[in-house]
mmCIF file of C-alpha atoms in Angstrom:
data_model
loop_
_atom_site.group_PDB
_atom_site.id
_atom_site.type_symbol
_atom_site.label_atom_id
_atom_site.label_comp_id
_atom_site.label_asym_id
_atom_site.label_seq_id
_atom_site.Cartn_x
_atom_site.Cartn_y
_atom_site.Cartn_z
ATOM 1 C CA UNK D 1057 0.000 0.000 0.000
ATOM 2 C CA UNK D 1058 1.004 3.168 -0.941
ATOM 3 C CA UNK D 1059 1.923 6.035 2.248
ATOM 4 C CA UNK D 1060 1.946 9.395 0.910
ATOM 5 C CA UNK D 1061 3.692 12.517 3.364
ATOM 6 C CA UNK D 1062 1.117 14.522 3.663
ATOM 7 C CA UNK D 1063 4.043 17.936 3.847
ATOM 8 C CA UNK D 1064 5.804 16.251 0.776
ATOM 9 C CA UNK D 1065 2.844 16.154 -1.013
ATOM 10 C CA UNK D 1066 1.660 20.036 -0.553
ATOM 11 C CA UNK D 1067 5.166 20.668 -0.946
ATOM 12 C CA UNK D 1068 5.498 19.188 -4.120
ATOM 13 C CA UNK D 1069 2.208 20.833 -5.586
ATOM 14 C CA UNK D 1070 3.170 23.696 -4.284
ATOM 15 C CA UNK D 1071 6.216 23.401 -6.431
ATOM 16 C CA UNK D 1072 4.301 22.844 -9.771
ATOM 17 C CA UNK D 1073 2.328 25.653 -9.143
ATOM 18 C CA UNK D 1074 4.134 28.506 -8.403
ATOM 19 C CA UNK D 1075 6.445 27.316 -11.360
ATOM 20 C CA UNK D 1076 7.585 30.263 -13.252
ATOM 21 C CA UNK D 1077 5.404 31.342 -16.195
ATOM 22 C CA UNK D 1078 8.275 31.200 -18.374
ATOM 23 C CA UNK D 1079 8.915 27.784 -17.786
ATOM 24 C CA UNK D 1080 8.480 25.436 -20.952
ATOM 25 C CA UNK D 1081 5.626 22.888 -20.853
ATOM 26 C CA UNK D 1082 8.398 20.125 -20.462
ATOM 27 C CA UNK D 1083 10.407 21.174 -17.990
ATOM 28 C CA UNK D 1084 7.200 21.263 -15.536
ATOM 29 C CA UNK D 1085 6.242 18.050 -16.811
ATOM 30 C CA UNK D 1086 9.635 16.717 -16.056
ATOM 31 C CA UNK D 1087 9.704 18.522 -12.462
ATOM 32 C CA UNK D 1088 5.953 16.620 -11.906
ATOM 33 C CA UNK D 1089 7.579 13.151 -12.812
ATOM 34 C CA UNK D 1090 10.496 13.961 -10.355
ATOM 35 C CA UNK D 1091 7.607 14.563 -8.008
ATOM 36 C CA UNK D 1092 5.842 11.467 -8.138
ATOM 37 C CA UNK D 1093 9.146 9.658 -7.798
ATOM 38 C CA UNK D 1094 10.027 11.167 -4.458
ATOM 39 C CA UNK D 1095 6.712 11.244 -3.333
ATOM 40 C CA UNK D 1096 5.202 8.187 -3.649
ATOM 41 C CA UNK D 1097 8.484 6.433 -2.712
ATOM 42 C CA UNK D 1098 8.768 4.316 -5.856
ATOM 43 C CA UNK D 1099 11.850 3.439 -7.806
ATOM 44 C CA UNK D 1100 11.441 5.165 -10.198
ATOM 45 C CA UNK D 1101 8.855 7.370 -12.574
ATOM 46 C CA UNK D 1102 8.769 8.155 -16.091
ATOM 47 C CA UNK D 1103 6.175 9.690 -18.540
ATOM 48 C CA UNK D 1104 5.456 8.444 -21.984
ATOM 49 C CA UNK D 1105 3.674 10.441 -25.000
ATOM 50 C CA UNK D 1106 2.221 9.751 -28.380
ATOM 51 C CA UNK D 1107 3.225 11.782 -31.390
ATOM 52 C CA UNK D 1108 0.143 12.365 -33.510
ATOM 53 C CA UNK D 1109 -0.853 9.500 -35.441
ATOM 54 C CA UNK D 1110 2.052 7.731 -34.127
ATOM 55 C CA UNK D 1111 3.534 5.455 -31.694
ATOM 56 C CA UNK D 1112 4.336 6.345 -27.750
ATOM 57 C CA UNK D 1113 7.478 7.668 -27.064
ATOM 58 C CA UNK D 1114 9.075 8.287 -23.892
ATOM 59 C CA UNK D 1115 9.679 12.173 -22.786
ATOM 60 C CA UNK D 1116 10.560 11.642 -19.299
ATOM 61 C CA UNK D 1117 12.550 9.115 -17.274
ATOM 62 C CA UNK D 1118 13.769 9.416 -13.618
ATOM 63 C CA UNK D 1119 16.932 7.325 -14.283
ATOM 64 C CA UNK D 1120 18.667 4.824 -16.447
ATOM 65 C CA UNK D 1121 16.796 1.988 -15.168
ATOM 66 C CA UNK D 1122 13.181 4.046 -16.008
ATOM 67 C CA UNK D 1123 15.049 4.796 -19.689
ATOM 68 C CA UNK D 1124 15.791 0.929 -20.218
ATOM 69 C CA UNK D 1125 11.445 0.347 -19.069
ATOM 70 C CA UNK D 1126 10.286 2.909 -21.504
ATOM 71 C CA UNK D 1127 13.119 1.767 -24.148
ATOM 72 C CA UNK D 1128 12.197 -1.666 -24.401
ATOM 73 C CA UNK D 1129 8.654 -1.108 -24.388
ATOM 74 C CA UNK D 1130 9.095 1.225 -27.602
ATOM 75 C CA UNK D 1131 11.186 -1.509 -29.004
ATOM 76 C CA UNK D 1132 8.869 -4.780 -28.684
ATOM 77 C CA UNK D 1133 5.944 -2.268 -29.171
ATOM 78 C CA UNK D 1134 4.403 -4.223 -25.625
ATOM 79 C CA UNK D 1135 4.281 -3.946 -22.331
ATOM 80 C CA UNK D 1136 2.458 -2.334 -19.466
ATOM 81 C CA UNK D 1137 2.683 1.558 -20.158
ATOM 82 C CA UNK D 1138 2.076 1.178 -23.852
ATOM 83 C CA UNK D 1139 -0.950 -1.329 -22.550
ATOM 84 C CA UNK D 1140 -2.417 1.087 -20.370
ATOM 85 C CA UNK D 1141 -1.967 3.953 -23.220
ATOM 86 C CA UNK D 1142 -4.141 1.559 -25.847
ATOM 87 C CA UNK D 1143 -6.314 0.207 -23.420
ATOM 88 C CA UNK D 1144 -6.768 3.570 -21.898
ATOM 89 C CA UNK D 1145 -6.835 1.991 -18.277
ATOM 90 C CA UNK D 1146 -4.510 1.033 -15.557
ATOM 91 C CA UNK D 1147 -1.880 -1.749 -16.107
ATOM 92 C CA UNK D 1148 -0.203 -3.161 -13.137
ATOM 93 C CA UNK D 1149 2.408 -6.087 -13.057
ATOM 94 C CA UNK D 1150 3.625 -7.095 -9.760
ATOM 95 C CA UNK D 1151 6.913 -8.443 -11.441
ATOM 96 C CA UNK D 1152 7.065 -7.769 -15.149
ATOM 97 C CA UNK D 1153 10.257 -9.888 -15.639
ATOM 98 C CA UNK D 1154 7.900 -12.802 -15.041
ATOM 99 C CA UNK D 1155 4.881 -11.426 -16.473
ATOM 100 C CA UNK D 1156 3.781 -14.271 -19.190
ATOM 101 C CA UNK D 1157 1.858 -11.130 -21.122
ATOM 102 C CA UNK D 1158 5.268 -9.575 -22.367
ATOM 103 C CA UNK D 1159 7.358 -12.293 -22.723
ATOM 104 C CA UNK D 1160 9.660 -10.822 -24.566
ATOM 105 C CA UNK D 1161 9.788 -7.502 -22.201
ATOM 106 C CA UNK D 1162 12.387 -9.102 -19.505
ATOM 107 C CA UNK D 1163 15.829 -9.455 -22.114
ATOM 108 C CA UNK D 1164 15.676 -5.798 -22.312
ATOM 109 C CA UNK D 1165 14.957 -4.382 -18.973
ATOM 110 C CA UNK D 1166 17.901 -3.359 -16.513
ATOM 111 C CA UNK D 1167 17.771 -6.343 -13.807
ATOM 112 C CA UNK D 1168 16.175 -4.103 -11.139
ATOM 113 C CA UNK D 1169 12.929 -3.173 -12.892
ATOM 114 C CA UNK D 1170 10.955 -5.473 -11.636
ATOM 115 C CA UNK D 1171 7.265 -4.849 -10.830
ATOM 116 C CA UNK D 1172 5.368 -1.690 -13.165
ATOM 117 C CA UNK D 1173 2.385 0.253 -13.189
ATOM 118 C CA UNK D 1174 1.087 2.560 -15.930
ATOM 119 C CA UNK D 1175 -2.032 4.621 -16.131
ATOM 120 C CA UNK D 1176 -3.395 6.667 -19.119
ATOM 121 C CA UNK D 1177 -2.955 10.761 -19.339
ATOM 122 C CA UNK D 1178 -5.500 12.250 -21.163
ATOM 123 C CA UNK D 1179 -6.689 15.234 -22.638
ATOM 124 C CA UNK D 1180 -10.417 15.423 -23.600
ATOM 125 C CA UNK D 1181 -11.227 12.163 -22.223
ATOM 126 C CA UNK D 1182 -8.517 10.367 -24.464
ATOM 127 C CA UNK D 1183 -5.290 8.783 -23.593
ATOM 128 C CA UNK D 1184 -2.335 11.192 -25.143
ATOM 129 C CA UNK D 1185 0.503 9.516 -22.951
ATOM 130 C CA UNK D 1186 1.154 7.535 -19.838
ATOM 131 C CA UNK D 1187 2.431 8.153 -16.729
ATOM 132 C CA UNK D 1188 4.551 5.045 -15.357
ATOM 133 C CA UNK D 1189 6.111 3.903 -11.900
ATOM 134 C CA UNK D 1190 8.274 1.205 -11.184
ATOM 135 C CA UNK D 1191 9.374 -0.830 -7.865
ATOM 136 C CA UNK D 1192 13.032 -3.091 -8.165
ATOM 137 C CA UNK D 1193 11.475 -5.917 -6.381
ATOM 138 C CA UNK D 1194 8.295 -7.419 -7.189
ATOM 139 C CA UNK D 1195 5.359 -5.593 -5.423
ATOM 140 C CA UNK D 1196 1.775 -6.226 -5.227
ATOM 141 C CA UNK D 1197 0.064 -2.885 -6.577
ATOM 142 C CA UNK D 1198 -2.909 -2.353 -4.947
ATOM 143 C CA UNK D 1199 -5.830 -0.066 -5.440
ATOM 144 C CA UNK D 1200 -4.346 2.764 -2.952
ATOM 145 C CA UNK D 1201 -1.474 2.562 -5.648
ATOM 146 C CA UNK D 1202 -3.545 3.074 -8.682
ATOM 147 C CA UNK D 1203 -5.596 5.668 -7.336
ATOM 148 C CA UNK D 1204 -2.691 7.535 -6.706
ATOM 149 C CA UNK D 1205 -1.009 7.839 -10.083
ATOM 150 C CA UNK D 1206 -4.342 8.268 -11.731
ATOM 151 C CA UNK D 1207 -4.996 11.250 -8.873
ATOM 152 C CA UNK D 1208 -1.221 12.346 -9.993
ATOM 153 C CA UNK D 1209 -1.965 12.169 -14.038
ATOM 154 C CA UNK D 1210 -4.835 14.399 -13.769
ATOM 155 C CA UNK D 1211 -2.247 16.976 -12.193
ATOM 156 C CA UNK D 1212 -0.378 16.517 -14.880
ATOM 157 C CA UNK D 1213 -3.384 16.911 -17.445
ATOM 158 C CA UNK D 1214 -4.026 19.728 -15.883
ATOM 159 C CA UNK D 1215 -0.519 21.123 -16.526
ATOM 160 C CA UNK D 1216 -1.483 19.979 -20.216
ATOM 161 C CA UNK D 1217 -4.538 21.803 -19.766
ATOM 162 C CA UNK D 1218 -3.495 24.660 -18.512
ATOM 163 C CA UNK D 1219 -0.919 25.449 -20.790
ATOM 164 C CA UNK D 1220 -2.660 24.534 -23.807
ATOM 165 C CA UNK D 1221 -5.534 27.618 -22.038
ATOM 166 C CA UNK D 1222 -1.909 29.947 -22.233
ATOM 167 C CA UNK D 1223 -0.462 29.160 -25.455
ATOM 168 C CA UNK D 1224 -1.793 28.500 -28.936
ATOM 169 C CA UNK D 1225 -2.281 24.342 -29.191
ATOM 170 C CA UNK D 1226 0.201 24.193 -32.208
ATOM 171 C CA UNK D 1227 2.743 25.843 -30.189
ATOM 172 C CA UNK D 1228 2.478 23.430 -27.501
ATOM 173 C CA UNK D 1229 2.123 20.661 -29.812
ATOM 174 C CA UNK D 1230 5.900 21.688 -31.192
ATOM 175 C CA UNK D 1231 7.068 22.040 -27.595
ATOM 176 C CA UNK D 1232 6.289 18.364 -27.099
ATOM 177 C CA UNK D 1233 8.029 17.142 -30.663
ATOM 178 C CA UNK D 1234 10.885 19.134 -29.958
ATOM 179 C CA UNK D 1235 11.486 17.086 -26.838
ATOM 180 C CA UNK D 1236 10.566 14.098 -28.201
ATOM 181 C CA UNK D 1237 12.932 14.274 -31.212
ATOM 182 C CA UNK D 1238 15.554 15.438 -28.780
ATOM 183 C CA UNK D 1239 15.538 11.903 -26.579
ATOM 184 C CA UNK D 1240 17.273 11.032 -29.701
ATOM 185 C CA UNK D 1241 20.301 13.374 -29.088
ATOM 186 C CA UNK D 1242 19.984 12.569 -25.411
ATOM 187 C CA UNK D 1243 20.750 8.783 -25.968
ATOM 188 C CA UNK D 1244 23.731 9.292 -28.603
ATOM 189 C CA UNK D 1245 25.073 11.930 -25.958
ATOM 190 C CA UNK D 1246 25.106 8.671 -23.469
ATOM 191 C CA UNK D 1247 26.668 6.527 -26.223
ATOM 192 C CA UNK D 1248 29.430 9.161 -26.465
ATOM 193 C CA UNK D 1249 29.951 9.727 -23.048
ATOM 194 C CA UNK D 1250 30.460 5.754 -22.078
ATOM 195 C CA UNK D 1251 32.887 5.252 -25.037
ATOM 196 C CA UNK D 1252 34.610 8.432 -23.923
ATOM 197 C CA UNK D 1253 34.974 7.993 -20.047
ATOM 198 C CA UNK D 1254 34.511 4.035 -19.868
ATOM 199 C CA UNK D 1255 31.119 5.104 -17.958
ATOM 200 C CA UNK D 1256 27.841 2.746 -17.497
ATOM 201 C CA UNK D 1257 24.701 3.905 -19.484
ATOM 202 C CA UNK D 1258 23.373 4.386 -15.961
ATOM 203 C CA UNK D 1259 26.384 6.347 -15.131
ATOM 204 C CA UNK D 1260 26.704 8.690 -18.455
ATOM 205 C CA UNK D 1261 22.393 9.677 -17.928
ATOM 206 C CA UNK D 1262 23.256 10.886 -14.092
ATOM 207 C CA UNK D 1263 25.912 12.680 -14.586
ATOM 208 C CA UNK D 1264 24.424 14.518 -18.078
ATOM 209 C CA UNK D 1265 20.858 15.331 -15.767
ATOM 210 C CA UNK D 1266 23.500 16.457 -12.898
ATOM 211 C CA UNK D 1267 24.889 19.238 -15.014
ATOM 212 C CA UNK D 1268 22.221 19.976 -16.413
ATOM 213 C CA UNK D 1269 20.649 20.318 -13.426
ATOM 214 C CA UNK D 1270 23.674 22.192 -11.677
ATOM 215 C CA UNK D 1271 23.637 24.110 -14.746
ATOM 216 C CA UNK D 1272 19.881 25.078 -14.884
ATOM 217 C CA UNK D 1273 20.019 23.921 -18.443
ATOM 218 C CA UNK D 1274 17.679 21.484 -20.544
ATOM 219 C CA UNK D 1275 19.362 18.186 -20.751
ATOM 220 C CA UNK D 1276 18.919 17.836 -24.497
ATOM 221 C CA UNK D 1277 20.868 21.224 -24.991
ATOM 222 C CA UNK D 1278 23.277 20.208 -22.916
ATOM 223 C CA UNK D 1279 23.672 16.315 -24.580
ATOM 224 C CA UNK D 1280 23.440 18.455 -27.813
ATOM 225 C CA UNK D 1281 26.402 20.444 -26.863
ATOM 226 C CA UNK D 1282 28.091 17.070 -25.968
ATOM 227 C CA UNK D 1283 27.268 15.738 -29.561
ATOM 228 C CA UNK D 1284 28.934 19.361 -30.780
ATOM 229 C CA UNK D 1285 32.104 18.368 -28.860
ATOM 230 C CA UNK D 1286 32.418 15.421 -30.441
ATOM 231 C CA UNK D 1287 31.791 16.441 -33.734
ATOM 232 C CA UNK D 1288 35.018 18.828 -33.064
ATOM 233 C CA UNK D 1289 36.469 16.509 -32.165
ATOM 234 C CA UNK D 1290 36.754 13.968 -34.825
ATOM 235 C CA UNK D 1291 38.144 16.994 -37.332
#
């Protein structure tokens, strides 16, 4: 069963509310997934959205371990997020490695993603994305578990909501591509970085969020300025 601070909890909405109007639909989306994570004590979080017409994709991962979840779901084209995103409903597996719905799923994960649940964001009444948790031993969700994430996804539909109220919809639509395209330069940056500093995958994606953090920069500019580097480098 899930125990939820009640401080942490007004704390962290308090966060994603007095976020600064300047802020960038992503970035608060990425500050609510960091919420969730520390919040509702999981492993880890991540947040997964469709392009239009297309396939999910994943936008926002709290580590390496959440990246390897959303990667190999995208890859097989199965699992529990991208269940709960078609089914439009909450998909819980107490240990996924195990799971015999996606048995393909467990060659691909890191070895300490073990038990997942995913539950539809929507807009309009219609699933645009999911919003995932994950727990690295097996865990029984229960419904105190689901109710919270779907309680957390409509804050973050609201976010969706409320920014869609502040901007024109095609500019928030290219706000979402643009980080979507830029996991892409995100994941060669981590390729780069491991060949580079004989680093772990796990290891290159902490430290490029740490500076970027430290930095108060985007992580895809900064794993873009990486790229840049290495570009110059092989002149």
């Amino acid at each position: 069963m899930t125990h939820i601070d009640p401080e942490a909890l007004v704390a962290g909405l308090r966060r994603l509310r007095t976020s600064s109007p300047t802020t960038g639909i992503v970035q608060r989306l990425e500050r609510a997934v960091d919420v969730v994570n520390s919040l509702f004590g999981y492993s880890g979080a991540g947040l997964m959205f469709a392009e239009e017409g297309k396939e999910l994709r994943y936008l926002v991962a709290t580590d390496e371990r959440g990246r390897s979840l959303e990667g190999a779901q995208l890859h097989l084209g199965q699992g529990p997020c991208v269940s709960a995103y078609t089914e439009n409903t909450a998909v819980t597996a107490s240990d996924v490695r195990s799971d015999p719905r996606w048995p393909k799923l467990a060659d691909r994960l890191h070895p300490e993603v073990r038990a997942v649940a995913g539950v539809p964001v929507r807009l309009g009444g219609q699933p645009v994305g999911t919003l995932n948790v994950y727990q690295a031993k097996p865990y029984e969700w229960d419904e105190s578990d689901v109710q919270a994430l779907y309680a957390y996804a409509d804050v973050i539909e609201q976010l969706l909501t409320a920014a869609m109220a502040a901007e024109e919809k095609s500019a928030l639509a290219d706000q979402l591509q643009y980080a979507l395209d830029y996991r892409v330069v995100i994941e060669r940056a981590i390729g780069y970085l491991m060949g580079k500093h004989d680093l772990t995958a796990a290891q290159a994606f902490t430290g490029l969020r740490k500076q970027a953090r430290d930095s108060r920069r985007r992580v895809a500019d900064l794993a873009a300025e990486v790229l840049g580097e290495e570009a110059g480098e092989s002149r």
